[in-house]
PDB file of C-alpha atoms in Angstrom:
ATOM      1  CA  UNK R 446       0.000   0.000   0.000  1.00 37.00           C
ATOM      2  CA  UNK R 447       1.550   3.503  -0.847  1.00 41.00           C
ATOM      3  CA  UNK R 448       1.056   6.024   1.785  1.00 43.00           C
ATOM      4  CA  UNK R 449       0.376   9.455   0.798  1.00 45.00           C
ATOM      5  CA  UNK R 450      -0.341  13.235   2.865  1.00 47.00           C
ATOM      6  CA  UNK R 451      -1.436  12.607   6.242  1.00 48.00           C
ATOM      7  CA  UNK R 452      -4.328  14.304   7.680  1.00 52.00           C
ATOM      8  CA  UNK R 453      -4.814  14.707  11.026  1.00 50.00           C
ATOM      9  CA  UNK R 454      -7.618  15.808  13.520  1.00 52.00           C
ATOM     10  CA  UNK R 455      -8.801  16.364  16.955  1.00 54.00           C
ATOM     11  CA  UNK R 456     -10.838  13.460  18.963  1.00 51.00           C
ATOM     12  CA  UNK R 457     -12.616  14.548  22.810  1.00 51.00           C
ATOM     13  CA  UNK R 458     -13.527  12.532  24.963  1.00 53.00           C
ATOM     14  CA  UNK R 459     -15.509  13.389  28.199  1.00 52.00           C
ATOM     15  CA  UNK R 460     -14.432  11.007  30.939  1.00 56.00           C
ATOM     16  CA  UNK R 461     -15.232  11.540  34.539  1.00 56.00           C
ATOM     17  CA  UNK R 462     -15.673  15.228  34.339  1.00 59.00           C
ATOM     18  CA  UNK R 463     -12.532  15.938  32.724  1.00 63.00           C
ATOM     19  CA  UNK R 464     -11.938  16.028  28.924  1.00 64.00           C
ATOM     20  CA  UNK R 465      -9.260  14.138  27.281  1.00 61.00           C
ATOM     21  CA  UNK R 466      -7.986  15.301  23.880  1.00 63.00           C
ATOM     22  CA  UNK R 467      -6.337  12.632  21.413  1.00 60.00           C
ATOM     23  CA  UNK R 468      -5.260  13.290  17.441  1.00 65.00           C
ATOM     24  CA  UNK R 469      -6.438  11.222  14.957  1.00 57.00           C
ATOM     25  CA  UNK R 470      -4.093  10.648  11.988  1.00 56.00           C
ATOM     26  CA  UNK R 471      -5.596   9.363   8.675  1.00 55.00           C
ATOM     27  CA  UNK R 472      -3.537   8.754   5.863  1.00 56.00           C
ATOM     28  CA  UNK R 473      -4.068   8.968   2.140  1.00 54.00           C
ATOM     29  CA  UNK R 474      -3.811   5.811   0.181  1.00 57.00           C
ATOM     30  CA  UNK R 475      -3.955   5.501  -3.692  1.00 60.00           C
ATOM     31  CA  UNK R 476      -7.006   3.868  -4.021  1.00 64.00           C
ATOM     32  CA  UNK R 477      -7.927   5.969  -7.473  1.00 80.00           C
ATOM     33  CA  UNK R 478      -6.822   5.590 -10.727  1.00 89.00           C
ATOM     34  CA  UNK R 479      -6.465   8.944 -12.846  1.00 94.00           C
ATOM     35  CA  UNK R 480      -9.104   9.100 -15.571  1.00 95.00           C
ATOM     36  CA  UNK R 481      -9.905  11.711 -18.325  1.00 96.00           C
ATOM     37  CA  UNK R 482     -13.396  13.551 -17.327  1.00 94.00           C
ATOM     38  CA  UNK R 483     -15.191  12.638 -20.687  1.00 94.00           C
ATOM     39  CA  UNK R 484     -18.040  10.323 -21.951  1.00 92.00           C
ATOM     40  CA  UNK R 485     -17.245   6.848 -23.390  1.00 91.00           C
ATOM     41  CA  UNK R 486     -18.779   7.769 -26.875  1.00 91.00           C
ATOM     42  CA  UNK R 487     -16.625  11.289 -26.922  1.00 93.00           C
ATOM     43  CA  UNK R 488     -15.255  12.837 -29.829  1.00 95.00           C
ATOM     44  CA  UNK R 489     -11.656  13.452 -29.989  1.00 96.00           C
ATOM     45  CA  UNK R 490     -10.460  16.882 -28.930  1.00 96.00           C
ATOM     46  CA  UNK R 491      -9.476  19.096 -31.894  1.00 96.00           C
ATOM     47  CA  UNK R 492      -6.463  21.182 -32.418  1.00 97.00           C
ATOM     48  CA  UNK R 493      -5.199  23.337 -35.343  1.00 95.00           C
ATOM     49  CA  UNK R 494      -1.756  23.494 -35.764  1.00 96.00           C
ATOM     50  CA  UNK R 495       0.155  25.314 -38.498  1.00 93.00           C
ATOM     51  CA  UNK R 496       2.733  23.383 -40.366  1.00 92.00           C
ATOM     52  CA  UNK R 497       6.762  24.050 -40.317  1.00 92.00           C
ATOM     53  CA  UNK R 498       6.063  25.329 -36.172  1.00 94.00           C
ATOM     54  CA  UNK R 499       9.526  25.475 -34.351  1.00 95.00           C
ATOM     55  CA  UNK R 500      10.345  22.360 -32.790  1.00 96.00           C
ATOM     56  CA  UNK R 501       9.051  22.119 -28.948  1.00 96.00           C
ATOM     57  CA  UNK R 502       6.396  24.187 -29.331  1.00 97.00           C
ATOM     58  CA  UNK R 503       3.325  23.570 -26.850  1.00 97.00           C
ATOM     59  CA  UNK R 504       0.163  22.988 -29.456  1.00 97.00           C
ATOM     60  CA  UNK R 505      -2.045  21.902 -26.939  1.00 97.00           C
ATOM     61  CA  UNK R 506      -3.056  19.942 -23.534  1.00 96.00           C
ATOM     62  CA  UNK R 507      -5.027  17.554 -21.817  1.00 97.00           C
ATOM     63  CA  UNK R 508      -6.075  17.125 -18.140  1.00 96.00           C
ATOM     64  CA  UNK R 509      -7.049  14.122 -16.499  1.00 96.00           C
ATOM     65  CA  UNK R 510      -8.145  14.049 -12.569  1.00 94.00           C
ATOM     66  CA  UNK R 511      -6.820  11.693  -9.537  1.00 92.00           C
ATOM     67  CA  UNK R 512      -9.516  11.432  -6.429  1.00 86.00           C
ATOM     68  CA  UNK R 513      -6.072  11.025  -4.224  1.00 84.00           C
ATOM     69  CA  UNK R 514      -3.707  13.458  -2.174  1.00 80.00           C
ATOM     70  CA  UNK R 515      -0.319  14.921  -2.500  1.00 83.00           C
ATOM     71  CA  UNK R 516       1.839  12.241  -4.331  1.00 85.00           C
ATOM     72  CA  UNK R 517      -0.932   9.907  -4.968  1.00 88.00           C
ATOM     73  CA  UNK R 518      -2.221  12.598  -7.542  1.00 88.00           C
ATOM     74  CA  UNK R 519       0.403  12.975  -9.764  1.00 91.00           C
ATOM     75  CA  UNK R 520      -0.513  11.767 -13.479  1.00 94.00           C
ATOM     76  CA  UNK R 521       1.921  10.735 -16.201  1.00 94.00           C
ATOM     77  CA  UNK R 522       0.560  10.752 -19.749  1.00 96.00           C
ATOM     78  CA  UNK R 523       1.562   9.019 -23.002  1.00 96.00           C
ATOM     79  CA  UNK R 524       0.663   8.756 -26.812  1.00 97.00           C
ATOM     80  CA  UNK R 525       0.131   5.106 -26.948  1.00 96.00           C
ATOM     81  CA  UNK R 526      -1.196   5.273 -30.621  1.00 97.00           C
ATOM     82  CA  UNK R 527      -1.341   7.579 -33.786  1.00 96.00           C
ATOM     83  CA  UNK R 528       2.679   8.668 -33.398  1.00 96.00           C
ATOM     84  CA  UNK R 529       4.532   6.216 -35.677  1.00 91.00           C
ATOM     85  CA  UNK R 530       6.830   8.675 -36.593  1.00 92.00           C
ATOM     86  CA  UNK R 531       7.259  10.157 -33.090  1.00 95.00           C
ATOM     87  CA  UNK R 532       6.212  13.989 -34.319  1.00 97.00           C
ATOM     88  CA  UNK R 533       4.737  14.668 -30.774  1.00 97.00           C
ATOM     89  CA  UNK R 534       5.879  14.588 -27.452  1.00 97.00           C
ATOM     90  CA  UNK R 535       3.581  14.890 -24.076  1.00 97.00           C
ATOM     91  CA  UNK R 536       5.241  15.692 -20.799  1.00 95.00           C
ATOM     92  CA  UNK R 537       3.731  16.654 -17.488  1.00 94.00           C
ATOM     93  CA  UNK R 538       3.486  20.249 -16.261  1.00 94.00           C
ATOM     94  CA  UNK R 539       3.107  21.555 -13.430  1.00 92.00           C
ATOM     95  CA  UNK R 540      -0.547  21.410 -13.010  1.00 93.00           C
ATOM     96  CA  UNK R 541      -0.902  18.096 -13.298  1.00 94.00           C
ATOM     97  CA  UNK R 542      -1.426  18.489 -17.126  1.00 95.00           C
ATOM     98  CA  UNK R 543      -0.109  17.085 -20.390  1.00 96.00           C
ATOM     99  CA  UNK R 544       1.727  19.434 -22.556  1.00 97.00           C
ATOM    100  CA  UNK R 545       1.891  18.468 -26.406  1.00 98.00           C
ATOM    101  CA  UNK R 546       4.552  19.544 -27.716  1.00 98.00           C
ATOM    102  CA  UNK R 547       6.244  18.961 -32.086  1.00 97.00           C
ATOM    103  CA  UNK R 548       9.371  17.355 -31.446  1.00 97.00           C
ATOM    104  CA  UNK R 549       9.854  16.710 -35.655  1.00 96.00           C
ATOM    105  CA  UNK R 550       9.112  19.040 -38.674  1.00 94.00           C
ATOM    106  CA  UNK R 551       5.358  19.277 -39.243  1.00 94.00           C
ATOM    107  CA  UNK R 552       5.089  19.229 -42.969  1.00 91.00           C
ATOM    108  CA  UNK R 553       1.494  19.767 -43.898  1.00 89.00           C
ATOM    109  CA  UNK R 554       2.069  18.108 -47.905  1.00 86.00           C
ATOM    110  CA  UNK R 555       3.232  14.633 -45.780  1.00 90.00           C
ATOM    111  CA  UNK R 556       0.138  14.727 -43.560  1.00 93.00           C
ATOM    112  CA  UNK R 557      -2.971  17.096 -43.199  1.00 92.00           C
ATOM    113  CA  UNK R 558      -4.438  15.241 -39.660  1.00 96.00           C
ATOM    114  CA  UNK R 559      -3.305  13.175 -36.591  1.00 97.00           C
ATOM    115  CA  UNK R 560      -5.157  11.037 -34.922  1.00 98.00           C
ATOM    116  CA  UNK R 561      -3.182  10.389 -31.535  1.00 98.00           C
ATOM    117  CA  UNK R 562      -4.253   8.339 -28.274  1.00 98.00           C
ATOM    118  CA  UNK R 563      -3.007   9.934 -25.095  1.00 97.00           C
ATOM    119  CA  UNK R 564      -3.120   7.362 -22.043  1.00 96.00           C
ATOM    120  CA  UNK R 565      -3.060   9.030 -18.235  1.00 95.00           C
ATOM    121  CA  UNK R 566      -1.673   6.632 -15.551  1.00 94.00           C
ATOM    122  CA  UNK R 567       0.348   6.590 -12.131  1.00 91.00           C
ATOM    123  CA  UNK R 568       4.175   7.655 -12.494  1.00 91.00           C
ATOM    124  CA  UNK R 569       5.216   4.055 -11.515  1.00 90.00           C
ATOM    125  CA  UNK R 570       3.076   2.318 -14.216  1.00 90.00           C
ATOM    126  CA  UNK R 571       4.638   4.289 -16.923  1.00 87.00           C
ATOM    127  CA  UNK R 572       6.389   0.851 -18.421  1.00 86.00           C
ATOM    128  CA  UNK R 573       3.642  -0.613 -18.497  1.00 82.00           C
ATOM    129  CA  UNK R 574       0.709   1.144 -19.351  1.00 84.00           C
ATOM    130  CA  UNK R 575       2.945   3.779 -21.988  1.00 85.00           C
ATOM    131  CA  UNK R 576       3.122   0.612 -24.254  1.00 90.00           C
ATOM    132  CA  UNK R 577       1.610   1.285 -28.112  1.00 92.00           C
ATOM    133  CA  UNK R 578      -2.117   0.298 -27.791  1.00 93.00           C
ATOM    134  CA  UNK R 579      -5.712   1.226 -29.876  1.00 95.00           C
ATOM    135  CA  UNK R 580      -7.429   3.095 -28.650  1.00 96.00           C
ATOM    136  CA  UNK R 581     -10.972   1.589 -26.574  1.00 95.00           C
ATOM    137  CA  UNK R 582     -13.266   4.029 -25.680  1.00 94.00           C
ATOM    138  CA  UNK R 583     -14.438   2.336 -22.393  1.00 95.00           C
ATOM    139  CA  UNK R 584     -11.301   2.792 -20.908  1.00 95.00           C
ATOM    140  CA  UNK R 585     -11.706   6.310 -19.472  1.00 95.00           C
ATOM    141  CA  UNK R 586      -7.796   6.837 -19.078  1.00 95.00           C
ATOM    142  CA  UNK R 587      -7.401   7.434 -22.810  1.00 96.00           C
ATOM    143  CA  UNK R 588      -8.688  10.074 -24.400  1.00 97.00           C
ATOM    144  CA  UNK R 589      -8.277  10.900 -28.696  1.00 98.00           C
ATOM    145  CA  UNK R 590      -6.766  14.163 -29.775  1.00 98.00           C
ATOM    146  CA  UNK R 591      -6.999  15.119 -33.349  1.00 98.00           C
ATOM    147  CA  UNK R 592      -4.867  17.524 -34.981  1.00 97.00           C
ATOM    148  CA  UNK R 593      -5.414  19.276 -37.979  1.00 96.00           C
ATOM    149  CA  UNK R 594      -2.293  20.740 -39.612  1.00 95.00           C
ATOM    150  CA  UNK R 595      -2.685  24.138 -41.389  1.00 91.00           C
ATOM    151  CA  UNK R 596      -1.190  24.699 -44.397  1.00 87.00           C
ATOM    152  CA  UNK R 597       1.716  27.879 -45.046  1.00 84.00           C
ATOM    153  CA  UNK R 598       2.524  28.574 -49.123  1.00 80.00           C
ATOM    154  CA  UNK R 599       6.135  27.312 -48.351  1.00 82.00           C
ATOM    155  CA  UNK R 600       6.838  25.231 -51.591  1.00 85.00           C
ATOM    156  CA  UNK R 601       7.316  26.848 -55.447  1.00 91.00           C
ATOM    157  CA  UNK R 602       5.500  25.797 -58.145  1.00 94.00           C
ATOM    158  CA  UNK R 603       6.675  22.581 -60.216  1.00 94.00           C
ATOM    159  CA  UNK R 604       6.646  21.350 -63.844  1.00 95.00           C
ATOM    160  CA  UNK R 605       5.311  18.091 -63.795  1.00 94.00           C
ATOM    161  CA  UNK R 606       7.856  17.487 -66.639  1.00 91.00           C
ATOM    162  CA  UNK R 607      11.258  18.905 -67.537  1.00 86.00           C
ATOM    163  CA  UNK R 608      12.409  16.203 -69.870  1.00 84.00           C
ATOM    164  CA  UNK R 609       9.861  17.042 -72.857  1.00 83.00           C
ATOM    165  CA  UNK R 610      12.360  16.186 -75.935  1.00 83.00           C
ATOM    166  CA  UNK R 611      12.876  17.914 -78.962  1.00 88.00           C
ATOM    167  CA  UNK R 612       9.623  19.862 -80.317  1.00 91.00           C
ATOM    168  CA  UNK R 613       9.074  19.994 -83.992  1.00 90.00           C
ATOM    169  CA  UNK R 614       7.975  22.991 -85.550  1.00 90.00           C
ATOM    170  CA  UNK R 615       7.285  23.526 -89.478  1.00 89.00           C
ATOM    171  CA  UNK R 616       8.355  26.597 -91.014  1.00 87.00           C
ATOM    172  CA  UNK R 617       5.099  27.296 -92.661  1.00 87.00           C
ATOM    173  CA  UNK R 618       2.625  26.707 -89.859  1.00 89.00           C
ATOM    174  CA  UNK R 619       0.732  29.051 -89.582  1.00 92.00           C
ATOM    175  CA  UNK R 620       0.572  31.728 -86.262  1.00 93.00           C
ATOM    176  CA  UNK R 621      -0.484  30.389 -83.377  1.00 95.00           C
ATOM    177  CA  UNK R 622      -0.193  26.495 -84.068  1.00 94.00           C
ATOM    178  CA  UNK R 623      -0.012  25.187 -81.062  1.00 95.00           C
ATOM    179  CA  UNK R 624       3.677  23.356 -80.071  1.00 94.00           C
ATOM    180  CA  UNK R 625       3.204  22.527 -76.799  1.00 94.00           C
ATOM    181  CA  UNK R 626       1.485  22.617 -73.797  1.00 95.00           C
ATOM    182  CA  UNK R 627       3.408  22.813 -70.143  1.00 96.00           C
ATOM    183  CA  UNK R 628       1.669  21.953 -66.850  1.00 96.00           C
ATOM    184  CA  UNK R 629       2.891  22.880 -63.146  1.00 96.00           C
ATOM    185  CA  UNK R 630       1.555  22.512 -60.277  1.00 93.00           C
ATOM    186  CA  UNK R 631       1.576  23.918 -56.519  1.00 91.00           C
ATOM    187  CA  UNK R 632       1.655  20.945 -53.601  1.00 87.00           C
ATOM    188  CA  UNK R 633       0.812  23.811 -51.189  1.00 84.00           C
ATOM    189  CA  UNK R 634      -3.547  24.196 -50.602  1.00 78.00           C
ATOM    190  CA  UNK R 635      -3.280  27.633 -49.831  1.00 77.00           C
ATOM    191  CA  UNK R 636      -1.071  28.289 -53.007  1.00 83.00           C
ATOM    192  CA  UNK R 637      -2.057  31.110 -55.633  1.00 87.00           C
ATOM    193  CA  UNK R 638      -3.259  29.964 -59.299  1.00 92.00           C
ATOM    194  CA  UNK R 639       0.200  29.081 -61.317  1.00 95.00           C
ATOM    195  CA  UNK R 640       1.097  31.814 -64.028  1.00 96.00           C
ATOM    196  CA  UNK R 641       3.731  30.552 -66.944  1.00 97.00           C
ATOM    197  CA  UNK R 642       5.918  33.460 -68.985  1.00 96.00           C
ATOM    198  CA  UNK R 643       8.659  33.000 -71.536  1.00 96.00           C
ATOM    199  CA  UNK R 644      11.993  34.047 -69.591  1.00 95.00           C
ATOM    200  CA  UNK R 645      14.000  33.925 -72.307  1.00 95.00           C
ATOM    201  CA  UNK R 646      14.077  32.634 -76.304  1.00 96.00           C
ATOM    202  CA  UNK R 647      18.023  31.784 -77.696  1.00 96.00           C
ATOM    203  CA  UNK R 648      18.484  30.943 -81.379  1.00 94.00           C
ATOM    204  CA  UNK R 649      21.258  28.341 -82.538  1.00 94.00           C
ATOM    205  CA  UNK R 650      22.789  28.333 -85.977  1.00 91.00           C
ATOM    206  CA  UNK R 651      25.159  25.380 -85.499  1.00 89.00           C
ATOM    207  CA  UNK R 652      26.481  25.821 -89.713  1.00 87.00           C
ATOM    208  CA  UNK R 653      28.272  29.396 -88.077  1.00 87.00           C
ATOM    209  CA  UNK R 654      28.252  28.838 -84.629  1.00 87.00           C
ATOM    210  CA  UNK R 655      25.473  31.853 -84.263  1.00 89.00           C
ATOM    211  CA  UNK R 656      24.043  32.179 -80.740  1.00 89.00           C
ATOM    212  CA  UNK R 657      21.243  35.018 -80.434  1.00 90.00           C
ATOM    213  CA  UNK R 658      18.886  36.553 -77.992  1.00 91.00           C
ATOM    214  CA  UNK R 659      15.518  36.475 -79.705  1.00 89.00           C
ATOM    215  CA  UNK R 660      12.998  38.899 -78.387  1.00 91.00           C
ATOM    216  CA  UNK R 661      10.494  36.797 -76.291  1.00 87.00           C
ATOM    217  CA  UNK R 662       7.256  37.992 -79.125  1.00 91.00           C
ATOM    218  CA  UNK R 663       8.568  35.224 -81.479  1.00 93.00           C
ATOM    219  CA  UNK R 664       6.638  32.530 -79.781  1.00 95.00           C
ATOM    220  CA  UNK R 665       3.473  33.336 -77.110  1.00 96.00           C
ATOM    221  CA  UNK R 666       2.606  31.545 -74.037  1.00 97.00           C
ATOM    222  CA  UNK R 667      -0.911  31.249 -72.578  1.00 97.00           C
ATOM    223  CA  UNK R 668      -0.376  32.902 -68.953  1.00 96.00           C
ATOM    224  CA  UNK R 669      -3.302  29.868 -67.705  1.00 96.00           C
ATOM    225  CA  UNK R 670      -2.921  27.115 -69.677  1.00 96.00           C
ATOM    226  CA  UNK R 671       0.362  26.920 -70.455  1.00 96.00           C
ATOM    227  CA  UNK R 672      -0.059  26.275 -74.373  1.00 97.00           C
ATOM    228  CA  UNK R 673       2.961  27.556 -75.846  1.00 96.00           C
ATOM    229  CA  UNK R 674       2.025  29.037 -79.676  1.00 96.00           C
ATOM    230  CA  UNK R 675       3.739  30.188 -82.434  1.00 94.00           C
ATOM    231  CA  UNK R 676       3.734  33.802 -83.113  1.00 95.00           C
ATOM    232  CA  UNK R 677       4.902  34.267 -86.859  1.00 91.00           C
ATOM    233  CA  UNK R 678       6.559  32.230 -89.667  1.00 88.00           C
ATOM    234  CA  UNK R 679      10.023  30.724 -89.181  1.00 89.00           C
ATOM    235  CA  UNK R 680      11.750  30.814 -92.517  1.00 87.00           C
ATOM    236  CA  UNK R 681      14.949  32.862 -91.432  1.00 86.00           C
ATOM    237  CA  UNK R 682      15.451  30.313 -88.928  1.00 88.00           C
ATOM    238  CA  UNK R 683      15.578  27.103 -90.568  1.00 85.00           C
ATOM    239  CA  UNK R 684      19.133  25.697 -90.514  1.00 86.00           C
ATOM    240  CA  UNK R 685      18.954  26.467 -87.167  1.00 91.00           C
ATOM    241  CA  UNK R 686      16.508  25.914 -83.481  1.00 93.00           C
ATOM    242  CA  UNK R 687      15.631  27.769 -80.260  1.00 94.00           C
ATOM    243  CA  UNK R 688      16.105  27.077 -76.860  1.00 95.00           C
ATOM    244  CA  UNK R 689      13.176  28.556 -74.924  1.00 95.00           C
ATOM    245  CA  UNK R 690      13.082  29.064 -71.163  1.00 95.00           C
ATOM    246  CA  UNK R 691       9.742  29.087 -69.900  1.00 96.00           C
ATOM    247  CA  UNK R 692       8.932  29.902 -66.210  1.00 96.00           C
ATOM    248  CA  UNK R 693       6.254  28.896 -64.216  1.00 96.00           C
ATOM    249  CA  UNK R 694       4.779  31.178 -61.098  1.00 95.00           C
ATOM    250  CA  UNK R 695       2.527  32.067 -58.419  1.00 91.00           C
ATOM    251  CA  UNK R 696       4.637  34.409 -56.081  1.00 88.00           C
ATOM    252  CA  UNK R 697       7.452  36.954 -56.306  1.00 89.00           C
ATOM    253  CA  UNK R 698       9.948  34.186 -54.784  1.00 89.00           C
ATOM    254  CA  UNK R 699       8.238  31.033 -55.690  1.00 91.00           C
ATOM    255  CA  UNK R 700       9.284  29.760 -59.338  1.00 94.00           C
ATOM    256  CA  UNK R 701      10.586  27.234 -61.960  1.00 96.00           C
ATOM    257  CA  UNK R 702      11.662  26.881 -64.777  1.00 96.00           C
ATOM    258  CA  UNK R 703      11.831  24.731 -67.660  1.00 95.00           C
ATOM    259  CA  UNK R 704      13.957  24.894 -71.128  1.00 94.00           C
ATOM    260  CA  UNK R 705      12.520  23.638 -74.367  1.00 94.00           C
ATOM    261  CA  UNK R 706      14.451  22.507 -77.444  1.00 95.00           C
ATOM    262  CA  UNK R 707      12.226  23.701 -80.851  1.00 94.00           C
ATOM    263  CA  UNK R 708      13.723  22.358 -84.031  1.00 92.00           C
ATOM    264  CA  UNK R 709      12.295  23.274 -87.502  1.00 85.00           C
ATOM    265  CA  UNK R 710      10.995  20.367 -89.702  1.00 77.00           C
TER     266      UNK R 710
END
């Protein structure tokens, strides 16, 4: 039996006209278990967290209750389920509390929600009550946290293919046959609509060695779709084939780029 804070308190007795006095001691014993104060068909508690946080930041708490006294209170807690990759940490404060904390990056494009178990218990059954477990809603020292993971712009746009080979263009074509189309996309949910320009247009006359700057009006790019057009007839240039640079972007510092080889048929 594990003793706890002693109480004590006065006893009279009356005896023979006189009064004796004696002190009662009664001492605490941990006869409760700590439990979370929730119903067995609860929902989980909800936090919002926003991604790329510094790690050790407190996102949250939870607070569990012990009927006992003094040492026989205290209450350990531990995420027996939903923290494979060991993201969170939960420690006790000084209240008697658990503190979550992000121990590892919080990346909101690897996972959007959590779903952890957090189990309360005495300090000396931490071994063996802090093991991994499901969680079972009858068993009122676990409780379900869910946490929702916000989402920053941190990533750039991407072209879902650099690698797009040479592109064949016939002198003759008429303006605005299409030559290709480019796609890029934004991982991030809160990202702005993807915009594509033509950075830069370089001719190449291998026969003479010839490397120009063309002006970027040569060939047009759909700002939306990304359907790169041609924008005149190409006779001039026919023993010879651009490299264009096209750029795709939805922020001042959030870009890429792709180059495309056009060759004249």
């Amino acid at each position: 039996m594990l003793e706890g804070k002693i109480k004590k308190a006065p006893f009279f007795k009356v005896q023979s006209g006189k009064i004796t006095v004696w002190t009662i001691f009664f001492v605490d014993v941990d006869d409760h278990a700590p439990v979370f104060k929730r119903q067995r068909n609860s929902v989980p508690i909800e936090l919002q967290v926003t991604e790329e946080i510094p790690l050790g930041t407190k996102i949250g708490e939870v607070s569990a209750i012990d009927l006992d006294e003094g040492e026989n209170a205290e209450i350990e807690y531990a995420i027996i389920d939903g923290n494979d990759n060991r993201i969170f940490a939960i420690s006790r404060g000084d209240q008697n509390q658990g503190l979550l904390t992000v121990e590892r990056r919080l990346d909101r494009e690897e996972a959007g929600v959590y779903l952890l178990t957090i189990k309360c218990f005495r300090p000396y059954e931490k071994k063996l009550k802090s093991q991994v477990n499901k969680y079972n809603s009858v068993n009122l020292d676990e409780i379900q946290v869910k946490i929702n993971v916000q989402d920053i712009d941190d990533n750039s746009p991407m072209f879902l293919s650099k690698n797009l080979g040479a592109l064949g263009v016939r002198v003759n074509n008429p303006i605005y046959t299409e030559v290709a189309t480019l796609q890029a996309i934004d991982i991030d949910a809160e990202s702005g609509p993807v915009q594509f320009y033509i950075e830069k247009i370089i001719y190449f006359r291998p026969r003479s060695d010839l490397l120009e700057i063309i002006d970027e009006s040569v060939f047009i790019i759909d700002q939306v779709t990304g359907v790169l057009q041609t924008n005149e007839t190409y006779a001039r240039f026919t023993d010879g084939y651009f490299n264009i640079t096209v750029k795709a972007q939805n922020a001042p510092d959030k870009q890429d780029f792709v180059k495309l080889k056009v060759i004249f048929q």
